[in-house]
Short mmCIF file of N, CA and C in Angstrom, two decimals:
data_model
loop_
_atom_site.label_atom_id
_atom_site.label_comp_id
_atom_site.label_asym_id
_atom_site.label_seq_id
_atom_site.Cartn_x
_atom_site.Cartn_y
_atom_site.Cartn_z
N UNK A 1 -14.16 -11.65 -12.17
CA UNK A 1 -14.79 -10.68 -11.39
C UNK A 1 -14.90 -9.40 -12.17
N UNK A 2 -15.95 -8.64 -12.05
CA UNK A 2 -16.05 -7.42 -12.70
C UNK A 2 -15.39 -6.27 -11.93
N UNK A 3 -15.31 -6.34 -10.60
CA UNK A 3 -14.69 -5.37 -9.83
C UNK A 3 -13.88 -6.11 -8.63
N UNK A 4 -12.69 -5.70 -8.44
CA UNK A 4 -11.97 -6.29 -7.29
C UNK A 4 -11.47 -5.13 -6.42
N UNK A 5 -11.63 -5.15 -5.12
CA UNK A 5 -11.08 -4.17 -4.24
C UNK A 5 -9.87 -4.93 -3.41
N UNK A 6 -8.75 -4.32 -3.62
CA UNK A 6 -7.58 -4.86 -2.93
C UNK A 6 -7.16 -3.79 -1.95
N UNK A 7 -7.53 -3.95 -0.68
CA UNK A 7 -7.31 -2.83 0.23
C UNK A 7 -6.48 -3.26 1.41
N UNK A 8 -5.31 -2.65 1.55
CA UNK A 8 -4.46 -2.96 2.65
C UNK A 8 -3.89 -4.30 2.77
N UNK A 9 -3.63 -4.92 1.61
CA UNK A 9 -3.17 -6.31 1.52
C UNK A 9 -1.76 -6.41 0.97
N UNK A 10 -1.53 -5.67 -0.08
CA UNK A 10 -0.32 -5.94 -0.95
C UNK A 10 0.95 -5.92 -0.33
N UNK A 11 1.09 -5.03 0.73
CA UNK A 11 2.36 -4.88 1.41
C UNK A 11 2.59 -6.04 2.42
N UNK A 12 1.58 -6.84 2.64
CA UNK A 12 1.77 -8.01 3.45
C UNK A 12 2.14 -9.33 2.74
N UNK A 13 2.09 -9.19 1.41
CA UNK A 13 2.38 -10.40 0.61
C UNK A 13 3.89 -10.53 0.26
N UNK A 14 4.42 -11.71 0.34
CA UNK A 14 5.75 -11.91 -0.01
C UNK A 14 6.02 -11.82 -1.53
N UNK A 15 5.00 -12.11 -2.35
CA UNK A 15 5.16 -11.94 -3.77
C UNK A 15 4.00 -11.08 -4.35
N UNK A 16 4.06 -9.82 -4.16
CA UNK A 16 3.03 -8.92 -4.58
C UNK A 16 2.78 -9.00 -6.07
N UNK A 17 3.71 -9.12 -6.85
CA UNK A 17 3.57 -9.27 -8.30
C UNK A 17 2.88 -10.54 -8.71
N UNK A 18 3.19 -11.54 -8.15
CA UNK A 18 2.45 -12.85 -8.43
C UNK A 18 1.01 -12.79 -8.08
N UNK A 19 0.71 -12.14 -6.91
CA UNK A 19 -0.65 -11.89 -6.45
C UNK A 19 -1.44 -11.05 -7.51
N UNK A 20 -0.74 -9.99 -7.97
CA UNK A 20 -1.50 -9.17 -9.03
C UNK A 20 -1.76 -9.96 -10.25
N UNK A 21 -0.84 -10.85 -10.65
CA UNK A 21 -1.07 -11.69 -11.88
C UNK A 21 -2.31 -12.60 -11.60
N UNK A 22 -2.39 -13.18 -10.45
CA UNK A 22 -3.53 -14.08 -10.11
C UNK A 22 -4.85 -13.34 -10.06
N UNK A 23 -4.81 -12.18 -9.56
CA UNK A 23 -6.02 -11.30 -9.55
C UNK A 23 -6.39 -10.96 -10.97
N UNK A 24 -5.54 -10.57 -11.80
CA UNK A 24 -5.85 -10.21 -13.16
C UNK A 24 -6.46 -11.38 -13.94
N UNK A 25 -5.80 -12.64 -13.63
CA UNK A 25 -6.38 -13.74 -14.32
C UNK A 25 -7.77 -14.14 -13.92
N UNK A 26 -8.20 -13.73 -12.68
CA UNK A 26 -9.49 -14.07 -12.19
C UNK A 26 -10.55 -12.94 -12.58
N UNK A 27 -10.18 -11.89 -13.29
CA UNK A 27 -11.01 -10.83 -13.64
C UNK A 27 -11.50 -10.96 -15.09
N UNK A 28 -12.68 -10.51 -15.34
CA UNK A 28 -13.21 -10.44 -16.71
C UNK A 28 -12.53 -9.34 -17.47
N UNK A 29 -12.51 -9.48 -18.74
CA UNK A 29 -12.05 -8.40 -19.67
C UNK A 29 -12.82 -7.08 -19.22
N UNK A 30 -12.10 -5.98 -19.14
CA UNK A 30 -12.84 -4.72 -18.74
C UNK A 30 -13.05 -4.54 -17.28
N UNK A 31 -12.78 -5.51 -16.56
CA UNK A 31 -12.97 -5.40 -15.09
C UNK A 31 -12.07 -4.39 -14.45
N UNK A 32 -12.50 -3.84 -13.28
CA UNK A 32 -11.83 -2.83 -12.68
C UNK A 32 -11.19 -3.26 -11.31
N UNK A 33 -9.92 -2.89 -11.15
CA UNK A 33 -9.25 -3.19 -9.82
C UNK A 33 -9.07 -1.85 -9.14
N UNK A 34 -9.42 -1.78 -7.87
CA UNK A 34 -9.20 -0.63 -7.02
C UNK A 34 -8.26 -1.15 -5.99
N UNK A 35 -7.00 -0.50 -5.93
CA UNK A 35 -6.02 -0.93 -5.06
C UNK A 35 -5.72 0.09 -4.07
N UNK A 36 -5.65 -0.16 -2.77
CA UNK A 36 -5.23 0.76 -1.72
C UNK A 36 -4.16 0.18 -1.02
N UNK A 37 -3.09 0.98 -0.71
CA UNK A 37 -1.87 0.52 -0.08
C UNK A 37 -1.21 1.59 0.70
N UNK A 38 -0.48 1.16 1.74
CA UNK A 38 0.55 2.05 2.25
C UNK A 38 1.60 2.23 1.25
N UNK A 39 2.26 3.30 1.34
CA UNK A 39 3.38 3.63 0.37
C UNK A 39 4.35 4.51 1.03
N UNK A 40 5.51 4.53 0.49
CA UNK A 40 6.61 5.43 0.94
C UNK A 40 6.64 6.58 -0.05
N UNK A 41 6.98 7.79 0.37
CA UNK A 41 7.09 8.84 -0.49
C UNK A 41 8.14 8.69 -1.53
N UNK A 42 8.04 9.33 -2.73
CA UNK A 42 9.07 9.29 -3.67
C UNK A 42 8.49 9.15 -5.09
N UNK A 43 9.24 9.60 -6.11
CA UNK A 43 8.83 9.55 -7.50
C UNK A 43 9.41 8.32 -8.19
N UNK A 44 10.37 7.65 -7.67
CA UNK A 44 11.09 6.50 -8.22
C UNK A 44 10.22 5.26 -8.09
N UNK A 45 10.32 4.36 -8.97
CA UNK A 45 9.51 3.17 -8.91
C UNK A 45 10.21 2.13 -8.07
N UNK A 46 10.31 2.27 -6.71
CA UNK A 46 11.05 1.43 -5.91
C UNK A 46 10.17 1.00 -4.74
N UNK A 47 10.66 -0.01 -3.96
CA UNK A 47 9.88 -0.50 -2.79
C UNK A 47 10.90 -0.69 -1.61
N UNK A 48 10.46 -0.31 -0.45
CA UNK A 48 11.23 -0.55 0.73
C UNK A 48 10.99 -1.97 1.17
N UNK A 49 12.07 -2.68 1.62
CA UNK A 49 12.04 -4.05 2.09
C UNK A 49 12.46 -4.05 3.63
N UNK A 50 11.51 -3.77 4.55
CA UNK A 50 11.95 -3.56 5.94
C UNK A 50 12.65 -4.87 6.55
N UNK A 51 13.58 -4.57 7.46
CA UNK A 51 14.22 -5.64 8.17
C UNK A 51 13.23 -6.75 8.80
N UNK A 52 12.49 -6.27 9.76
CA UNK A 52 11.59 -7.16 10.47
C UNK A 52 10.17 -6.53 10.55
N UNK A 53 10.10 -5.32 10.71
CA UNK A 53 8.84 -4.65 10.99
C UNK A 53 8.81 -3.23 10.25
N UNK A 54 7.61 -2.77 9.92
CA UNK A 54 7.39 -1.48 9.39
C UNK A 54 6.31 -0.81 10.20
N UNK A 55 6.57 0.29 10.89
CA UNK A 55 5.60 0.85 11.78
C UNK A 55 5.04 -0.07 12.76
N UNK A 56 5.96 -0.90 13.34
CA UNK A 56 5.71 -1.85 14.40
C UNK A 56 4.92 -3.05 13.86
N UNK A 57 4.69 -3.26 12.59
CA UNK A 57 3.90 -4.22 12.07
C UNK A 57 4.75 -5.39 11.52
N UNK A 58 4.73 -6.51 12.10
CA UNK A 58 5.46 -7.70 11.45
C UNK A 58 4.64 -8.19 10.19
N UNK A 59 5.35 -8.84 9.30
CA UNK A 59 4.63 -9.34 8.15
C UNK A 59 4.43 -8.22 7.13
N UNK A 60 5.17 -7.16 7.17
CA UNK A 60 5.18 -6.15 6.06
C UNK A 60 6.40 -6.46 5.22
N UNK A 61 6.18 -6.89 4.00
CA UNK A 61 7.26 -7.25 3.19
C UNK A 61 7.81 -6.16 2.18
N UNK A 62 6.88 -5.51 1.51
CA UNK A 62 7.30 -4.47 0.60
C UNK A 62 6.41 -3.33 0.85
N UNK A 63 7.00 -2.07 0.93
CA UNK A 63 6.23 -0.86 1.04
C UNK A 63 6.71 -0.03 -0.19
N UNK A 64 5.90 -0.08 -1.20
CA UNK A 64 6.31 0.56 -2.55
C UNK A 64 5.99 2.08 -2.51
N UNK A 65 6.56 2.75 -3.52
CA UNK A 65 6.14 4.09 -3.83
C UNK A 65 4.82 3.93 -4.71
N UNK A 66 4.09 5.01 -4.92
CA UNK A 66 2.89 4.88 -5.82
C UNK A 66 3.33 4.49 -7.26
N UNK A 67 4.48 5.00 -7.71
CA UNK A 67 5.00 4.69 -9.06
C UNK A 67 5.41 3.22 -9.16
N UNK A 68 5.92 2.64 -8.07
CA UNK A 68 6.23 1.23 -8.10
C UNK A 68 4.86 0.40 -8.26
N UNK A 69 3.93 0.82 -7.48
CA UNK A 69 2.61 0.06 -7.64
C UNK A 69 2.13 0.15 -9.01
N UNK A 70 2.20 1.35 -9.63
CA UNK A 70 1.77 1.54 -11.00
C UNK A 70 2.44 0.65 -11.93
N UNK A 71 3.81 0.51 -11.77
CA UNK A 71 4.58 -0.32 -12.64
C UNK A 71 4.30 -1.83 -12.44
N UNK A 72 4.00 -2.22 -11.10
CA UNK A 72 3.62 -3.62 -10.85
C UNK A 72 2.33 -3.89 -11.65
N UNK A 73 1.41 -3.01 -11.62
CA UNK A 73 0.10 -3.23 -12.36
C UNK A 73 0.35 -3.29 -13.86
N UNK A 74 1.09 -2.46 -14.42
CA UNK A 74 1.38 -2.50 -15.80
C UNK A 74 2.07 -3.72 -16.20
N UNK A 75 3.11 -4.14 -15.48
CA UNK A 75 3.84 -5.37 -15.74
C UNK A 75 3.11 -6.65 -15.53
N UNK A 76 1.99 -6.56 -14.81
CA UNK A 76 1.20 -7.79 -14.62
C UNK A 76 0.02 -7.82 -15.58
N UNK A 77 -0.01 -6.87 -16.55
CA UNK A 77 -1.00 -6.82 -17.64
C UNK A 77 -2.20 -5.98 -17.55
N UNK A 78 -2.27 -5.17 -16.47
CA UNK A 78 -3.34 -4.20 -16.33
C UNK A 78 -3.17 -3.06 -17.22
N UNK A 79 -4.25 -2.47 -17.62
CA UNK A 79 -4.19 -1.32 -18.51
C UNK A 79 -4.89 -0.06 -17.84
N UNK A 80 -4.83 1.13 -18.40
CA UNK A 80 -5.44 2.32 -17.91
C UNK A 80 -5.25 2.47 -16.43
N UNK A 81 -3.98 2.33 -16.04
CA UNK A 81 -3.52 2.46 -14.64
C UNK A 81 -3.44 3.83 -14.29
N UNK A 82 -4.06 4.20 -13.16
CA UNK A 82 -4.17 5.55 -12.68
C UNK A 82 -3.99 5.65 -11.16
N UNK A 83 -3.09 6.53 -10.72
CA UNK A 83 -2.98 6.81 -9.33
C UNK A 83 -3.94 8.01 -9.09
N UNK A 84 -5.01 7.69 -8.42
CA UNK A 84 -6.03 8.80 -8.28
C UNK A 84 -6.07 9.41 -6.81
N UNK A 85 -5.28 8.93 -5.93
CA UNK A 85 -5.34 9.58 -4.61
C UNK A 85 -4.02 9.20 -3.90
N UNK A 86 -3.41 10.20 -3.24
CA UNK A 86 -2.21 9.90 -2.41
C UNK A 86 -2.13 10.93 -1.43
N UNK A 87 -2.03 10.57 -0.17
CA UNK A 87 -1.98 11.46 0.93
C UNK A 87 -1.28 10.80 2.18
N UNK A 88 -0.68 11.80 3.01
CA UNK A 88 -0.05 11.19 4.25
C UNK A 88 -1.04 10.54 5.13
N UNK A 89 -0.67 9.40 5.71
CA UNK A 89 -1.56 8.81 6.71
C UNK A 89 -1.57 9.72 8.03
N UNK A 90 -2.58 9.66 8.78
CA UNK A 90 -2.60 10.57 9.95
C UNK A 90 -3.29 9.87 11.13
N UNK A 91 -3.22 10.52 12.29
CA UNK A 91 -3.76 9.89 13.43
C UNK A 91 -5.35 10.26 13.45
N UNK A 92 -5.75 11.04 12.42
CA UNK A 92 -7.14 11.29 12.26
C UNK A 92 -7.94 10.05 11.81
N UNK A 93 -7.27 9.28 10.89
CA UNK A 93 -7.94 8.10 10.30
C UNK A 93 -7.65 6.83 11.17
N UNK A 94 -6.49 6.82 11.81
CA UNK A 94 -6.15 5.69 12.78
C UNK A 94 -5.83 6.23 14.10
N UNK A 95 -6.72 6.08 15.02
CA UNK A 95 -6.53 6.70 16.41
C UNK A 95 -7.13 5.78 17.54
N UNK A 96 -6.75 6.13 18.63
CA UNK A 96 -7.33 5.44 19.81
C UNK A 96 -8.70 5.99 20.08
N UNK A 97 -9.62 5.21 20.52
CA UNK A 97 -10.97 5.53 20.79
C UNK A 97 -11.37 4.80 22.10
N UNK A 98 -12.52 5.05 22.54
CA UNK A 98 -13.08 4.36 23.69
C UNK A 98 -13.13 2.75 23.36
N UNK A 99 -13.35 2.48 22.09
CA UNK A 99 -13.47 1.09 21.68
C UNK A 99 -12.11 0.42 21.20
N UNK A 100 -11.14 1.26 20.90
CA UNK A 100 -9.88 0.93 20.39
C UNK A 100 -8.83 1.50 21.25
N UNK A 101 -8.40 0.82 22.32
CA UNK A 101 -7.57 1.48 23.40
C UNK A 101 -6.03 1.12 23.14
N UNK A 102 -5.74 0.14 22.25
CA UNK A 102 -4.37 -0.19 22.06
C UNK A 102 -3.58 0.75 21.22
N UNK A 103 -2.40 0.35 20.85
CA UNK A 103 -1.54 1.31 20.01
C UNK A 103 -2.21 1.65 18.75
N UNK A 104 -2.01 2.85 18.25
CA UNK A 104 -2.54 3.24 16.96
C UNK A 104 -1.42 4.10 16.31
N UNK A 105 -1.80 4.68 15.19
CA UNK A 105 -0.80 5.30 14.29
C UNK A 105 0.24 6.17 14.89
N UNK A 106 -0.15 7.09 15.87
CA UNK A 106 0.79 7.97 16.45
C UNK A 106 1.86 7.21 17.22
N UNK A 107 1.59 5.95 17.66
CA UNK A 107 2.60 5.17 18.40
C UNK A 107 3.60 4.43 17.42
N UNK A 108 3.30 4.50 16.10
CA UNK A 108 4.09 3.83 15.10
C UNK A 108 5.15 4.76 14.59
N UNK A 109 5.13 6.10 14.92
CA UNK A 109 6.01 7.11 14.38
C UNK A 109 7.07 7.46 15.38
N UNK A 110 8.20 7.84 14.85
CA UNK A 110 9.31 8.41 15.74
C UNK A 110 8.81 9.65 16.46
N UNK A 111 8.76 9.71 17.77
CA UNK A 111 8.15 10.82 18.51
C UNK A 111 8.97 12.14 18.26
N UNK A 112 10.22 12.10 17.88
CA UNK A 112 11.05 13.24 17.64
C UNK A 112 10.97 13.66 16.16
N UNK A 113 10.44 12.81 15.29
CA UNK A 113 10.38 13.08 13.80
C UNK A 113 9.31 12.29 13.18
N UNK A 114 8.02 12.93 13.11
CA UNK A 114 6.90 12.24 12.61
C UNK A 114 6.90 11.86 11.14
N UNK A 115 8.00 12.30 10.46
CA UNK A 115 8.15 11.90 9.04
C UNK A 115 8.70 10.42 8.82
N UNK A 116 9.17 9.92 10.06
CA UNK A 116 9.79 8.52 10.14
C UNK A 116 9.00 7.65 10.99
N UNK A 117 9.02 6.36 10.73
CA UNK A 117 8.49 5.43 11.66
C UNK A 117 9.46 5.20 12.88
N UNK A 118 8.96 4.40 13.76
CA UNK A 118 9.88 4.18 14.95
C UNK A 118 11.13 3.40 14.58
N UNK A 119 11.04 2.70 13.48
CA UNK A 119 12.23 1.96 13.00
C UNK A 119 13.19 2.88 12.12
N UNK A 120 12.74 4.08 11.86
CA UNK A 120 13.57 5.04 11.04
C UNK A 120 13.33 4.95 9.59
N UNK A 121 12.28 4.28 9.16
CA UNK A 121 11.84 4.26 7.74
C UNK A 121 10.89 5.47 7.43
N UNK A 122 10.74 5.88 6.21
CA UNK A 122 9.84 6.89 5.84
C UNK A 122 8.41 6.70 6.38
N UNK A 123 7.78 7.56 6.88
CA UNK A 123 6.32 7.35 7.37
C UNK A 123 5.51 7.09 6.18
N UNK A 124 4.45 6.33 6.29
CA UNK A 124 3.62 5.90 5.20
C UNK A 124 2.66 7.01 4.61
N UNK A 125 2.47 6.88 3.31
CA UNK A 125 1.37 7.58 2.63
C UNK A 125 0.33 6.55 2.42
N UNK A 126 -0.95 6.94 2.13
CA UNK A 126 -1.97 6.00 1.70
C UNK A 126 -2.23 6.36 0.21
N UNK A 127 -2.18 5.43 -0.62
CA UNK A 127 -2.35 5.59 -2.06
C UNK A 127 -3.42 4.73 -2.59
N UNK A 128 -4.13 5.26 -3.63
CA UNK A 128 -5.13 4.50 -4.28
C UNK A 128 -4.88 4.52 -5.83
N UNK A 129 -5.04 3.33 -6.41
CA UNK A 129 -4.85 3.20 -7.89
C UNK A 129 -6.11 2.52 -8.39
N UNK A 130 -6.38 2.76 -9.70
CA UNK A 130 -7.47 2.11 -10.51
C UNK A 130 -6.82 1.52 -11.77
N UNK A 131 -7.19 0.40 -12.06
CA UNK A 131 -6.61 -0.32 -13.24
C UNK A 131 -7.74 -1.20 -13.90
N UNK A 132 -7.54 -1.44 -15.18
CA UNK A 132 -8.45 -2.26 -15.94
C UNK A 132 -7.83 -3.52 -16.33
N UNK A 133 -8.65 -4.66 -16.37
CA UNK A 133 -8.18 -5.89 -16.85
C UNK A 133 -8.44 -5.82 -18.37
N UNK A 134 -7.48 -6.06 -19.26
CA UNK A 134 -7.68 -5.92 -20.72
C UNK A 134 -8.62 -7.06 -21.25
#
């Protein structure tokens, strides 16, 4: 592939590093990967491994920092890795509407401390990275 968009998937994978290896193997040299993910705040290259749920979502295995995502991309053979956007998630982008009446972002946060999820984990950021297949 010349371009791959990996949006909102990596934190649902049991083996995110293996998935990145497989994606890179499917790309042409010089191909571009755009990766979007939830992330936890922090400068360290670490990932949260929640007990059962993260922000009420089952099937969330790893919630990395942006720097952890960067390292995963480098270690799986990508080059020119760049974190080009990072911002807190908000109820502006995920909210209840007339068409979407079930729980949304504000329901996933601790009502007494919106910097935490209802489980007590750090509230998510949304991060975007760009990388090239060598």
